[in-house]
CSV table of C-alpha atoms in Angstrom, one decimal:
chain,number,residue,atom,x,y,z
A,308,UNK,CA,0.0,0.0,0.0
A,309,UNK,CA,3.0,2.3,0.2
A,310,UNK,CA,5.7,2.8,-2.4
A,311,UNK,CA,9.1,4.5,-2.8
A,312,UNK,CA,9.9,6.0,-6.2
A,313,UNK,CA,13.6,6.6,-7.0
A,314,UNK,CA,13.0,7.7,-10.6
A,315,UNK,CA,12.6,11.5,-11.4
A,316,UNK,CA,8.9,11.8,-10.8
A,317,UNK,CA,6.7,14.8,-10.1
A,318,UNK,CA,3.2,15.1,-8.7
A,319,UNK,CA,0.9,17.6,-10.3
A,320,UNK,CA,-2.3,18.9,-8.8
A,321,UNK,CA,-4.8,19.5,-11.6
A,322,UNK,CA,-7.8,21.7,-11.8
A,323,UNK,CA,-11.1,21.1,-13.5
A,324,UNK,CA,-12.9,24.4,-13.4
A,325,UNK,CA,-16.1,25.4,-11.5
A,326,UNK,CA,-18.4,22.4,-11.1
A,327,UNK,CA,-15.8,20.1,-12.7
A,328,UNK,CA,-16.8,21.6,-16.0
A,329,UNK,CA,-13.3,21.2,-17.6
A,330,UNK,CA,-12.5,17.8,-16.0
A,331,UNK,CA,-12.0,16.2,-19.4
A,332,UNK,CA,-9.5,18.8,-20.6
A,333,UNK,CA,-6.8,18.0,-18.2
A,334,UNK,CA,-4.9,15.3,-20.0
A,335,UNK,CA,-5.1,16.7,-23.6
A,336,UNK,CA,-3.7,20.0,-22.4
A,337,UNK,CA,-0.9,18.3,-20.4
A,338,UNK,CA,0.1,16.1,-23.3
A,339,UNK,CA,0.1,19.0,-25.7
A,340,UNK,CA,2.4,21.1,-23.5
A,341,UNK,CA,4.7,18.1,-22.8
A,342,UNK,CA,4.9,17.5,-26.6
A,343,UNK,CA,6.2,21.0,-27.0
A,344,UNK,CA,9.0,20.1,-24.7
A,345,UNK,CA,9.9,16.9,-26.6
A,346,UNK,CA,8.0,14.5,-24.4
A,347,UNK,CA,5.7,12.6,-26.8
A,348,UNK,CA,3.7,9.4,-26.8
A,349,UNK,CA,6.7,7.3,-27.6
A,350,UNK,CA,9.0,8.7,-24.8
A,351,UNK,CA,10.6,6.4,-22.3
A,352,UNK,CA,9.6,6.4,-19.6
A,353,UNK,CA,6.1,7.6,-20.7
A,354,UNK,CA,4.8,11.0,-19.5
A,355,UNK,CA,2.5,9.1,-17.1
A,356,UNK,CA,1.2,5.6,-16.4
A,357,UNK,CA,-2.4,5.1,-17.4
A,358,UNK,CA,-3.0,3.1,-14.2
A,359,UNK,CA,-2.0,6.2,-12.1
A,360,UNK,CA,-4.7,8.4,-13.6
A,361,UNK,CA,-7.9,8.6,-11.5
A,362,UNK,CA,-10.6,10.7,-13.2
A,363,UNK,CA,-12.1,11.5,-9.7
A,364,UNK,CA,-8.7,12.7,-8.3
A,365,UNK,CA,-6.8,15.9,-9.2
A,366,UNK,CA,-3.4,14.2,-8.5
A,367,UNK,CA,-1.2,12.6,-11.2
A,368,UNK,CA,2.4,11.4,-11.2
A,369,UNK,CA,4.4,12.4,-14.3
A,370,UNK,CA,7.9,11.7,-15.5
A,371,UNK,CA,9.8,14.8,-16.5
A,372,UNK,CA,13.5,15.1,-17.2
A,373,UNK,CA,14.3,18.0,-14.8
A,374,UNK,CA,13.0,20.7,-12.5
A,375,UNK,CA,13.5,23.3,-15.2
A,376,UNK,CA,11.4,21.5,-17.8
A,377,UNK,CA,8.7,20.8,-15.2
A,378,UNK,CA,8.6,24.4,-14.1
A,379,UNK,CA,8.3,25.5,-17.8
A,380,UNK,CA,5.4,23.1,-18.3
A,381,UNK,CA,3.6,24.1,-15.1
A,382,UNK,CA,3.9,27.9,-15.8
A,383,UNK,CA,2.2,27.3,-19.1
A,384,UNK,CA,-0.6,25.0,-18.0
A,385,UNK,CA,-4.1,26.4,-17.2
A,386,UNK,CA,-5.4,23.1,-15.8
A,387,UNK,CA,-2.6,22.7,-13.3
A,388,UNK,CA,-2.7,24.3,-9.9
A,389,UNK,CA,0.8,23.3,-8.8
A,390,UNK,CA,3.5,20.7,-9.0
A,391,UNK,CA,5.9,19.1,-6.5
A,392,UNK,CA,8.9,16.8,-6.7
A,393,UNK,CA,7.4,13.4,-5.7
A,394,UNK,CA,9.0,12.0,-2.5
A,395,UNK,CA,6.5,9.4,-1.6
A,396,UNK,CA,2.9,8.2,-1.2
A,397,UNK,CA,1.1,6.0,1.3
A,398,UNK,CA,-2.3,5.1,2.6
A,399,UNK,CA,-1.9,7.1,5.9
A,400,UNK,CA,0.2,10.0,7.2
A,401,UNK,CA,2.0,7.6,9.6
A,402,UNK,CA,3.1,5.3,6.7
A,403,UNK,CA,4.0,8.3,4.6
A,404,UNK,CA,6.5,9.5,7.1
A,405,UNK,CA,8.3,6.2,6.9
A,406,UNK,CA,8.3,6.2,3.1
A,407,UNK,CA,9.7,9.8,3.0
A,408,UNK,CA,12.4,8.9,5.5
A,409,UNK,CA,13.5,6.0,3.3
A,410,UNK,CA,13.4,8.3,0.2
A,411,UNK,CA,15.7,10.8,2.0
A,412,UNK,CA,18.2,8.1,2.9
A,413,UNK,CA,18.4,6.8,-0.6
A,414,UNK,CA,18.7,10.3,-2.2
A,415,UNK,CA,20.7,12.0,0.6
A,416,UNK,CA,23.1,13.9,-1.6
A,417,UNK,CA,20.2,15.2,-3.8
A,418,UNK,CA,17.7,16.3,-1.1
A,419,UNK,CA,20.0,17.2,1.8
A,420,UNK,CA,20.6,20.9,0.5
A,421,UNK,CA,16.9,21.5,0.7
A,422,UNK,CA,16.8,20.3,4.3
A,423,UNK,CA,19.9,22.2,5.6
A,424,UNK,CA,20.2,25.5,3.8
A,425,UNK,CA,17.9,28.6,3.6
A,426,UNK,CA,14.4,28.5,5.1
A,427,UNK,CA,11.5,26.1,4.7
A,428,UNK,CA,7.9,25.6,5.5
A,429,UNK,CA,5.3,22.7,5.5
A,430,UNK,CA,2.0,23.1,3.6
A,431,UNK,CA,-1.0,20.9,3.8
A,432,UNK,CA,-3.9,20.5,1.3
A,433,UNK,CA,-6.8,18.2,1.7
A,434,UNK,CA,-8.9,17.3,-1.4
A,435,UNK,CA,-12.4,16.5,-0.4
A,436,UNK,CA,-12.0,17.6,3.2
A,437,UNK,CA,-11.1,20.9,4.9
A,438,UNK,CA,-8.4,20.7,7.6
A,439,UNK,CA,-8.5,23.2,10.4
A,440,UNK,CA,-5.2,24.6,11.8
A,441,UNK,CA,-5.1,22.2,14.8
A,442,UNK,CA,-5.7,19.2,12.4
A,443,UNK,CA,-3.0,20.4,10.1
A,444,UNK,CA,-0.5,20.6,12.9
A,445,UNK,CA,-1.4,17.1,14.0
A,446,UNK,CA,-0.7,15.7,10.5
A,447,UNK,CA,2.5,17.8,9.9
A,448,UNK,CA,4.2,17.4,13.3
A,449,UNK,CA,5.8,14.0,12.6
A,450,UNK,CA,7.5,15.3,9.5
A,451,UNK,CA,9.6,17.8,11.5
A,452,UNK,CA,11.5,14.8,12.8
A,453,UNK,CA,12.8,13.8,9.4
A,454,UNK,CA,16.1,15.8,9.9
A,455,UNK,CA,15.3,19.4,8.8
A,456,UNK,CA,18.1,21.7,10.0
A,457,UNK,CA,17.1,24.9,8.4
A,458,UNK,CA,14.9,27.6,9.9
A,459,UNK,CA,11.1,27.6,9.6
A,460,UNK,CA,9.6,30.6,7.7
A,461,UNK,CA,6.0,30.5,6.8
A,462,UNK,CA,5.9,33.5,4.4
A,463,UNK,CA,8.0,33.2,1.3
A,464,UNK,CA,10.3,30.4,2.4
A,465,UNK,CA,13.2,29.2,0.2
A,466,UNK,CA,11.8,25.6,0.2
A,467,UNK,CA,8.2,24.4,0.5
A,468,UNK,CA,7.2,20.9,1.3
A,469,UNK,CA,3.6,19.8,0.7
A,470,UNK,CA,1.5,17.1,2.2
A,471,UNK,CA,-1.5,16.2,0.0
A,472,UNK,CA,-4.4,14.2,1.4
A,473,UNK,CA,-6.8,12.8,-1.2
A,474,UNK,CA,-10.2,12.1,0.2
A,475,UNK,CA,-11.8,11.9,-3.2
A,476,UNK,CA,-14.5,14.0,-4.8
A,477,UNK,CA,-17.9,13.8,-3.0
A,478,UNK,CA,-20.8,15.8,-1.9
A,479,UNK,CA,-21.4,16.8,1.7
A,480,UNK,CA,-19.4,16.1,4.8
A,481,UNK,CA,-17.2,13.0,4.7
A,482,UNK,CA,-15.1,11.9,7.7
A,483,UNK,CA,-13.7,8.9,6.0
A,484,UNK,CA,-9.8,8.5,6.0
A,485,UNK,CA,-7.9,9.6,2.9
A,486,UNK,CA,-7.5,7.3,0.0
A,487,UNK,CA,-3.9,8.4,-0.5
A,488,UNK,CA,-1.4,10.7,1.1
A,489,UNK,CA,1.5,12.3,-0.9
A,490,UNK,CA,4.6,14.3,0.1
A,491,UNK,CA,6.8,16.4,-2.2
A,492,UNK,CA,9.0,19.5,-2.6
A,493,UNK,CA,7.3,22.4,-4.3
A,494,UNK,CA,8.4,23.2,-7.8
A,495,UNK,CA,6.0,25.7,-9.4
A,496,UNK,CA,2.4,27.0,-9.6
A,497,UNK,CA,0.3,26.8,-12.8
A,498,UNK,CA,-0.9,29.8,-14.7
A,499,UNK,CA,-4.4,30.0,-13.1
A,500,UNK,CA,-3.4,33.4,-11.6
A,501,UNK,CA,-4.3,35.0,-15.0
A,502,UNK,CA,-7.9,34.0,-14.8
A,503,UNK,CA,-9.0,37.0,-12.7
A,504,UNK,CA,-7.3,39.7,-14.8
A,505,UNK,CA,-8.4,38.1,-18.1
A,506,UNK,CA,-12.0,37.5,-16.9
A,507,UNK,CA,-14.7,38.6,-19.3
A,508,UNK,CA,-15.9,40.9,-16.5
A,509,UNK,CA,-12.7,43.0,-16.9
A,510,UNK,CA,-12.9,43.4,-20.7
A,511,UNK,CA,-14.1,46.6,-22.3
A,512,UNK,CA,-15.6,44.8,-25.4
A,513,UNK,CA,-17.4,41.5,-25.2
A,514,UNK,CA,-20.3,39.8,-27.0
A,515,UNK,CA,-22.7,36.9,-26.5
A,516,UNK,CA,-20.2,34.5,-28.1
A,517,UNK,CA,-17.1,35.6,-26.2
A,518,UNK,CA,-15.2,32.6,-24.9
A,519,UNK,CA,-14.2,32.5,-21.2
A,520,UNK,CA,-10.5,33.0,-20.5
A,521,UNK,CA,-10.0,29.5,-19.0
A,522,UNK,CA,-11.2,27.7,-22.1
A,523,UNK,CA,-9.4,30.2,-24.4
A,524,UNK,CA,-6.1,29.5,-22.7
A,525,UNK,CA,-6.6,25.7,-22.8
A,526,UNK,CA,-7.4,25.9,-26.5
A,527,UNK,CA,-4.2,27.9,-27.1
A,528,UNK,CA,-2.2,25.3,-25.2
A,529,UNK,CA,-3.7,22.4,-27.2
A,530,UNK,CA,-2.9,24.4,-30.4
A,531,UNK,CA,0.7,24.6,-29.1
A,532,UNK,CA,0.9,28.4,-29.7
A,533,UNK,CA,4.3,29.8,-28.8
A,534,UNK,CA,6.4,32.9,-29.5
A,535,UNK,CA,6.4,33.6,-33.3
A,536,UNK,CA,3.5,31.2,-34.1
A,537,UNK,CA,1.1,32.4,-36.8
A,538,UNK,CA,-2.4,31.9,-35.5
A,539,UNK,CA,-5.6,32.2,-37.5
A,540,UNK,CA,-9.2,32.6,-36.2
A,541,UNK,CA,-11.5,32.5,-39.2
A,542,UNK,CA,-14.5,33.3,-37.1
A,543,UNK,CA,-12.9,36.0,-34.9
A,544,UNK,CA,-15.9,37.8,-33.5
A,545,UNK,CA,-14.7,39.7,-30.4
A,546,UNK,CA,-11.3,38.0,-30.6
A,547,UNK,CA,-11.5,36.3,-27.2
A,548,UNK,CA,-9.6,33.3,-28.5
A,549,UNK,CA,-6.8,35.4,-30.0
A,550,UNK,CA,-6.2,37.2,-26.7
A,551,UNK,CA,-4.9,33.9,-25.2
A,552,UNK,CA,-2.8,33.2,-28.3
A,553,UNK,CA,-1.4,36.7,-28.2
A,554,UNK,CA,-0.5,36.2,-24.5
A,555,UNK,CA,1.7,33.3,-25.5
A,556,UNK,CA,3.5,35.4,-28.1
A,557,UNK,CA,1.6,34.3,-31.2
A,558,UNK,CA,1.2,36.6,-34.3
A,559,UNK,CA,-2.5,36.6,-34.7
A,560,UNK,CA,-4.8,37.0,-37.7
A,561,UNK,CA,-8.5,37.2,-37.4
A,562,UNK,CA,-11.3,37.1,-40.0
A,563,UNK,CA,-15.0,37.6,-39.8
A,564,UNK,CA,-17.8,38.4,-42.4
A,565,UNK,CA,-19.6,40.7,-39.9
A,566,UNK,CA,-18.4,44.2,-41.1
A,567,UNK,CA,-20.4,46.0,-38.4
A,568,UNK,CA,-18.8,44.0,-35.6
A,569,UNK,CA,-15.3,44.4,-36.8
A,570,UNK,CA,-15.8,48.2,-37.3
A,571,UNK,CA,-17.7,48.7,-34.0
A,572,UNK,CA,-20.8,49.9,-35.8
A,573,UNK,CA,-23.1,48.5,-33.2
A,574,UNK,CA,-22.7,51.2,-30.6
A,575,UNK,CA,-24.7,54.3,-29.9
A,576,UNK,CA,-23.6,57.4,-31.9
A,577,UNK,CA,-22.2,59.3,-28.9
A,578,UNK,CA,-20.9,56.4,-26.9
A,579,UNK,CA,-17.3,55.7,-26.4
A,580,UNK,CA,-16.1,53.6,-29.3
A,581,UNK,CA,-14.9,50.2,-28.3
A,582,UNK,CA,-13.9,47.3,-30.6
A,583,UNK,CA,-11.9,44.1,-30.4
A,584,UNK,CA,-8.7,46.1,-30.6
A,585,UNK,CA,-9.6,47.8,-27.3
A,586,UNK,CA,-9.3,44.5,-25.4
A,587,UNK,CA,-5.7,44.0,-26.7
A,588,UNK,CA,-4.7,47.5,-25.6
A,589,UNK,CA,-6.4,46.9,-22.3
A,590,UNK,CA,-4.1,43.9,-21.6
A,591,UNK,CA,-1.0,45.4,-23.3
A,592,UNK,CA,-0.9,42.7,-26.0
A,593,UNK,CA,0.1,43.0,-29.7
A,594,UNK,CA,-2.9,43.8,-31.8
A,595,UNK,CA,-4.0,41.2,-34.4
A,596,UNK,CA,-4.3,41.6,-38.1
A,597,UNK,CA,-8.0,41.7,-39.0
A,598,UNK,CA,-9.6,40.8,-42.3
A,599,UNK,CA,-13.3,41.2,-43.3
A,600,UNK,CA,-13.8,38.0,-45.2
A,601,UNK,CA,-15.8,34.7,-45.4
A,602,UNK,CA,-14.3,31.4,-44.5
A,603,UNK,CA,-16.6,29.8,-47.1
A,604,UNK,CA,-14.5,31.7,-49.7
A,605,UNK,CA,-11.1,32.1,-48.1
A,606,UNK,CA,-9.1,35.1,-49.4
A,607,UNK,CA,-5.7,33.6,-48.6
A,608,UNK,CA,-3.0,32.6,-51.1
A,609,UNK,CA,-2.5,28.9,-51.4
A,610,UNK,CA,0.4,28.7,-49.0
A,611,UNK,CA,1.1,26.6,-45.8
A,612,UNK,CA,1.7,29.6,-43.5
A,613,UNK,CA,-0.3,29.2,-40.3
A,614,UNK,CA,1.0,27.2,-37.3
A,615,UNK,CA,-2.4,27.0,-35.6
A,616,UNK,CA,-6.0,27.7,-36.3
A,617,UNK,CA,-8.1,28.3,-33.2
A,618,UNK,CA,-11.8,29.1,-33.5
A,619,UNK,CA,-15.4,28.8,-32.3
A,620,UNK,CA,-17.3,28.3,-35.5
A,621,UNK,CA,-21.0,29.5,-35.8
A,622,UNK,CA,-23.4,26.6,-35.5
A,623,UNK,CA,-26.6,28.6,-35.5
A,624,UNK,CA,-27.0,28.2,-31.7
A,625,UNK,CA,-25.4,31.3,-30.1
A,626,UNK,CA,-24.8,33.1,-33.4
A,627,UNK,CA,-26.5,32.5,-36.8
A,628,UNK,CA,-24.4,30.5,-39.3
A,629,UNK,CA,-24.4,32.4,-42.5
A,630,UNK,CA,-22.1,32.9,-45.5
A,631,UNK,CA,-21.9,35.4,-48.3
A,632,UNK,CA,-24.3,34.7,-51.1
A,633,UNK,CA,-27.5,35.7,-52.8
A,634,UNK,CA,-31.0,34.2,-52.2
A,635,UNK,CA,-31.6,34.7,-55.9
A,636,UNK,CA,-28.7,32.5,-56.6
A,637,UNK,CA,-30.1,29.8,-54.3
A,638,UNK,CA,-33.4,29.9,-56.2
A,639,UNK,CA,-31.6,29.5,-59.6
A,640,UNK,CA,-32.3,33.1,-60.6
A,641,UNK,CA,-29.9,35.5,-62.2
A,642,UNK,CA,-27.7,37.5,-59.8
A,643,UNK,CA,-26.9,41.1,-60.8
A,644,UNK,CA,-23.2,41.9,-60.4
A,645,UNK,CA,-22.1,44.7,-58.0
A,646,UNK,CA,-21.4,47.9,-59.8
A,647,UNK,CA,-17.8,49.1,-59.8
A,648,UNK,CA,-18.5,52.4,-58.0
A,649,UNK,CA,-20.1,50.4,-55.1
A,650,UNK,CA,-17.0,48.2,-54.4
A,651,UNK,CA,-15.8,50.2,-51.4
A,652,UNK,CA,-19.1,50.5,-49.6
A,653,UNK,CA,-20.9,47.3,-50.7
A,654,UNK,CA,-21.7,44.8,-47.9
A,655,UNK,CA,-22.5,41.4,-49.4
A,656,UNK,CA,-25.8,39.8,-48.7
A,657,UNK,CA,-25.8,36.5,-46.8
A,658,UNK,CA,-27.5,33.1,-47.0
A,659,UNK,CA,-27.8,30.3,-44.5
A,660,UNK,CA,-24.6,28.3,-43.9
A,661,UNK,CA,-25.4,24.6,-43.2
A,662,UNK,CA,-23.4,23.3,-40.2
A,663,UNK,CA,-22.0,20.4,-42.3
A,664,UNK,CA,-20.6,22.9,-44.8
A,665,UNK,CA,-19.2,25.0,-41.9
A,666,UNK,CA,-17.3,21.9,-40.7
A,667,UNK,CA,-16.1,20.7,-44.1
A,668,UNK,CA,-14.9,24.2,-45.1
A,669,UNK,CA,-13.1,24.6,-41.8
A,670,UNK,CA,-11.2,21.3,-42.3
A,671,UNK,CA,-10.4,22.1,-45.9
A,672,UNK,CA,-9.0,25.5,-44.9
A,673,UNK,CA,-6.9,23.8,-42.1
A,674,UNK,CA,-5.5,21.2,-44.6
A,675,UNK,CA,-4.6,23.9,-47.1
A,676,UNK,CA,-3.2,26.7,-45.0
A,677,UNK,CA,-1.7,25.0,-41.9
A,678,UNK,CA,2.0,24.0,-41.9
A,679,UNK,CA,2.7,20.3,-41.5
A,680,UNK,CA,2.5,19.4,-37.8
A,681,UNK,CA,0.3,22.5,-37.4
A,682,UNK,CA,-2.9,22.2,-35.3
A,683,UNK,CA,-6.6,23.0,-35.7
A,684,UNK,CA,-8.5,23.5,-32.4
A,685,UNK,CA,-12.2,24.3,-32.4
A,686,UNK,CA,-15.3,24.0,-30.3
A,687,UNK,CA,-18.2,21.7,-31.3
A,688,UNK,CA,-21.6,21.5,-29.5
A,689,UNK,CA,-23.1,18.0,-29.5
A,690,UNK,CA,-25.9,16.0,-28.0
A,691,UNK,CA,-25.9,12.4,-27.0
A,692,UNK,CA,-23.2,10.0,-27.9
A,693,UNK,CA,-20.2,11.3,-29.9
A,694,UNK,CA,-18.4,9.3,-32.5
A,695,UNK,CA,-15.1,10.9,-33.6
A,696,UNK,CA,-15.6,9.3,-37.0
A,697,UNK,CA,-18.5,11.6,-37.6
A,698,UNK,CA,-16.1,14.5,-38.0
A,699,UNK,CA,-15.2,15.5,-41.5
A,700,UNK,CA,-12.4,13.2,-42.8
A,701,UNK,CA,-9.5,14.7,-44.7
A,702,UNK,CA,-6.4,12.8,-45.9
A,703,UNK,CA,-4.1,15.6,-44.5
A,704,UNK,CA,-5.6,15.7,-41.0
A,705,UNK,CA,-5.5,13.4,-38.0
A,706,UNK,CA,-7.5,13.6,-34.8
A,707,UNK,CA,-5.3,14.2,-31.7
A,708,UNK,CA,-7.8,14.6,-28.9
A,709,UNK,CA,-11.4,15.5,-28.1
A,710,UNK,CA,-12.6,16.8,-24.7
A,711,UNK,CA,-16.1,17.3,-23.5
A,712,UNK,CA,-17.6,20.0,-21.2
A,713,UNK,CA,-20.8,18.7,-19.7
A,714,UNK,CA,-23.7,21.2,-20.0
A,715,UNK,CA,-27.3,21.0,-18.9
A,716,UNK,CA,-30.0,19.0,-20.6
A,717,UNK,CA,-27.7,16.3,-22.1
A,718,UNK,CA,-25.7,18.8,-24.2
A,719,UNK,CA,-21.9,18.8,-24.5
A,720,UNK,CA,-19.4,21.3,-25.8
A,721,UNK,CA,-16.4,19.5,-27.1
A,722,UNK,CA,-12.9,20.8,-27.9
A,723,UNK,CA,-11.6,19.1,-31.0
A,724,UNK,CA,-7.8,19.0,-31.6
A,725,UNK,CA,-6.6,18.0,-35.1
A,726,UNK,CA,-3.0,17.8,-36.5
A,727,UNK,CA,-1.9,18.2,-40.1
A,728,UNK,CA,0.2,15.2,-40.9
A,729,UNK,CA,1.2,15.8,-44.6
A,730,UNK,CA,1.3,18.5,-47.2
A,731,UNK,CA,-1.8,19.5,-49.1
A,732,UNK,CA,-2.0,18.8,-52.8
A,733,UNK,CA,-4.5,20.1,-55.4
A,734,UNK,CA,-7.7,18.0,-55.4
A,735,UNK,CA,-7.5,17.0,-51.7
A,736,UNK,CA,-10.8,17.8,-49.9
A,737,UNK,CA,-13.0,16.6,-47.1
A,738,UNK,CA,-15.2,13.6,-47.7
A,739,UNK,CA,-18.9,14.8,-47.7
A,740,UNK,CA,-21.6,12.7,-46.2
A,741,UNK,CA,-24.1,11.0,-48.5
A,742,UNK,CA,-27.3,12.4,-47.1
A,743,UNK,CA,-29.4,9.8,-48.7
A,744,UNK,CA,-27.7,6.8,-47.1
A,745,UNK,CA,-25.8,8.0,-44.1
A,746,UNK,CA,-27.4,9.3,-40.9
A,747,UNK,CA,-26.6,12.9,-39.8
A,748,UNK,CA,-23.9,13.3,-37.1
A,749,UNK,CA,-24.7,14.3,-33.5
A,750,UNK,CA,-23.5,17.9,-34.2
A,751,UNK,CA,-25.5,18.4,-37.4
A,752,UNK,CA,-28.4,20.3,-36.0
A,753,UNK,CA,-28.1,20.9,-32.3
A,754,UNK,CA,-30.4,24.0,-32.3
A,755,UNK,CA,-33.4,22.0,-33.5
A,756,UNK,CA,-32.9,19.5,-30.6
A,757,UNK,CA,-32.6,22.4,-28.1
A,758,UNK,CA,-35.9,24.1,-28.8
A,759,UNK,CA,-39.3,22.5,-28.7
A,760,UNK,CA,-41.6,23.6,-31.6
A,761,UNK,CA,-45.1,24.7,-30.7
A,762,UNK,CA,-48.2,23.0,-32.1
A,763,UNK,CA,-51.4,24.8,-32.9
A,764,UNK,CA,-53.1,23.2,-29.9
A,765,UNK,CA,-50.4,24.5,-27.6
A,766,UNK,CA,-48.7,21.2,-27.0
A,767,UNK,CA,-45.1,20.2,-27.6
A,768,UNK,CA,-44.2,18.3,-30.7
A,769,UNK,CA,-41.4,15.8,-30.5
A,770,UNK,CA,-40.3,16.8,-27.0
A,771,UNK,CA,-37.4,14.7,-25.8
A,772,UNK,CA,-35.5,14.3,-22.5
A,773,UNK,CA,-33.0,16.9,-23.7
A,774,UNK,CA,-35.6,19.6,-23.7
A,775,UNK,CA,-36.6,19.5,-20.0
A,776,UNK,CA,-35.6,23.2,-19.6
A,777,UNK,CA,-38.5,24.3,-21.8
A,778,UNK,CA,-41.9,24.9,-20.1
A,779,UNK,CA,-44.7,22.7,-21.5
A,780,UNK,CA,-46.9,24.3,-24.1
A,781,UNK,CA,-45.0,27.5,-24.5
A,782,UNK,CA,-42.5,26.7,-27.2
A,783,UNK,CA,-40.2,29.2,-25.5
A,784,UNK,CA,-37.0,28.4,-23.5
A,785,UNK,CA,-36.9,29.0,-19.8
A,786,UNK,CA,-34.5,31.4,-18.0
A,787,UNK,CA,-31.7,28.9,-18.5
A,788,UNK,CA,-32.7,28.4,-22.1
A,789,UNK,CA,-29.3,27.9,-23.7
A,790,UNK,CA,-26.9,25.4,-22.1
A,791,UNK,CA,-24.2,26.5,-24.5
A,792,UNK,CA,-24.2,29.9,-22.8
A,793,UNK,CA,-23.4,28.7,-19.3
A,794,UNK,CA,-19.7,29.8,-19.3
A,795,UNK,CA,-20.3,33.1,-21.0
A,796,UNK,CA,-23.0,34.5,-18.7
A,797,UNK,CA,-20.7,35.9,-16.0
A,798,UNK,CA,-20.8,39.4,-17.5
A,799,UNK,CA,-24.6,39.4,-17.2
A,800,UNK,CA,-24.2,40.0,-13.4
A,801,UNK,CA,-22.9,43.5,-14.1
A,802,UNK,CA,-25.3,46.3,-13.5
A,803,UNK,CA,-27.7,44.3,-11.3
A,804,UNK,CA,-27.2,46.8,-8.5
A,805,UNK,CA,-28.0,49.8,-10.7
A,806,UNK,CA,-31.3,51.7,-10.1
A,807,UNK,CA,-34.2,50.6,-12.2
A,808,UNK,CA,-35.1,52.9,-15.1
A,809,UNK,CA,-37.4,55.8,-14.3
A,810,UNK,CA,-40.9,55.4,-15.4
A,811,UNK,CA,-42.0,57.8,-18.2
A,812,UNK,CA,-44.3,60.6,-17.0
A,813,UNK,CA,-47.6,60.7,-18.8
A,814,UNK,CA,-49.3,64.1,-18.8
A,815,UNK,CA,-53.0,64.1,-17.9
A,816,UNK,CA,-55.5,66.0,-19.9
A,817,UNK,CA,-57.4,68.3,-17.6
A,818,UNK,CA,-60.4,68.4,-19.9
A,819,UNK,CA,-60.7,64.6,-20.0
A,820,UNK,CA,-63.5,63.1,-18.0
């Protein structure tokens, strides 16, 4: 039940967001960052042992070459709280003390400097249980007898030693003993300290489709954005995803067909002008290059230039999916060309953009414009079971990972990570589904599964278990009407304390009866 590990091993404490919403994102992000440091799937020893991973626990042992590499990985990770050099684990604190003592004896020359020079402090963290100060001292007291000769300093010590007690994830009060107890020397914290300054609440310019900072940074990590990387967001919107990429040093390019959004034409005439560039200036980041264009008709030269494509495509749920086009053209009628003198002021009309076409065009763009080994990372709302084979298949692209965020009503938001494995050649394209013989994928029409249509008699038509949030007979969503908005609603709390608007005064006619 207790073990001693002599190999260079580290223990990371992972995070999974509020309500465990990003629990499934932990390993893909870790693997992507480790791959940037040369630690891939074929490394020996492996990054981690599959038997060591417990989905219900935030702790995971990993094999990293050195403290410097481990610190570099940790400071880049959003889903990592902190990391310690692993000294031992056991079932109880009493057994752990013996394990750590044995570890110190076997690695005396390595660990002795941390126990004799500078200052030190013990820290304790209980997962699944809160330890009061007196309980902490009771657990930590035996570890002072391991031979520490340096002085104790609780604030900013030179060396920190952590004791982790894993009681497991549960609801309510649980007085059961811990499942495992760990001991280690502190190495570094993760980058979760940036969540507060980069919160949507602090941004001058946001919209209903702005992605929360936590998810944006995770996506940038899975895209392996680094200093000098060329990053494209073909559905840029308010550029919330490019802010994370710019933070990591990426050279960002954004594109969107919404002229009014890009030029901040949606504000009141006398209001202070704010646009997506305002956010970059607010954070002191390099401004991106912005193009008003349509991903259905990409304006780029046929070159493999981008290192990463990170985006949240429109699926008609939070924002309508449309592309440039003419309704007359869809009806087979003649389309009048735009007059030359209108070129500079003409805004193209739009037509509905089927979700399957959105996906196929996105994969075609990634295959054509990504460099080999470049990555495509995007969000995909789904319902029910998900089959990765339902994604558009392209001969140049390979699925790396897919993570799910559990939403209400049986809906999921998935983060898809795809890598380009070979160069694009003329004629290569995504395979399109045969709509006559093949069933639609689970992401084909999420919006229709979200809303319940209303019959003439006032009853629901085709209501399913996924539509429980909709009141019977109304055909309208309830207050929590869109599960895909759960992470983007934090800015709605603003202004609740403001005084209600004044009622309009209506003058009374004295001559009226």
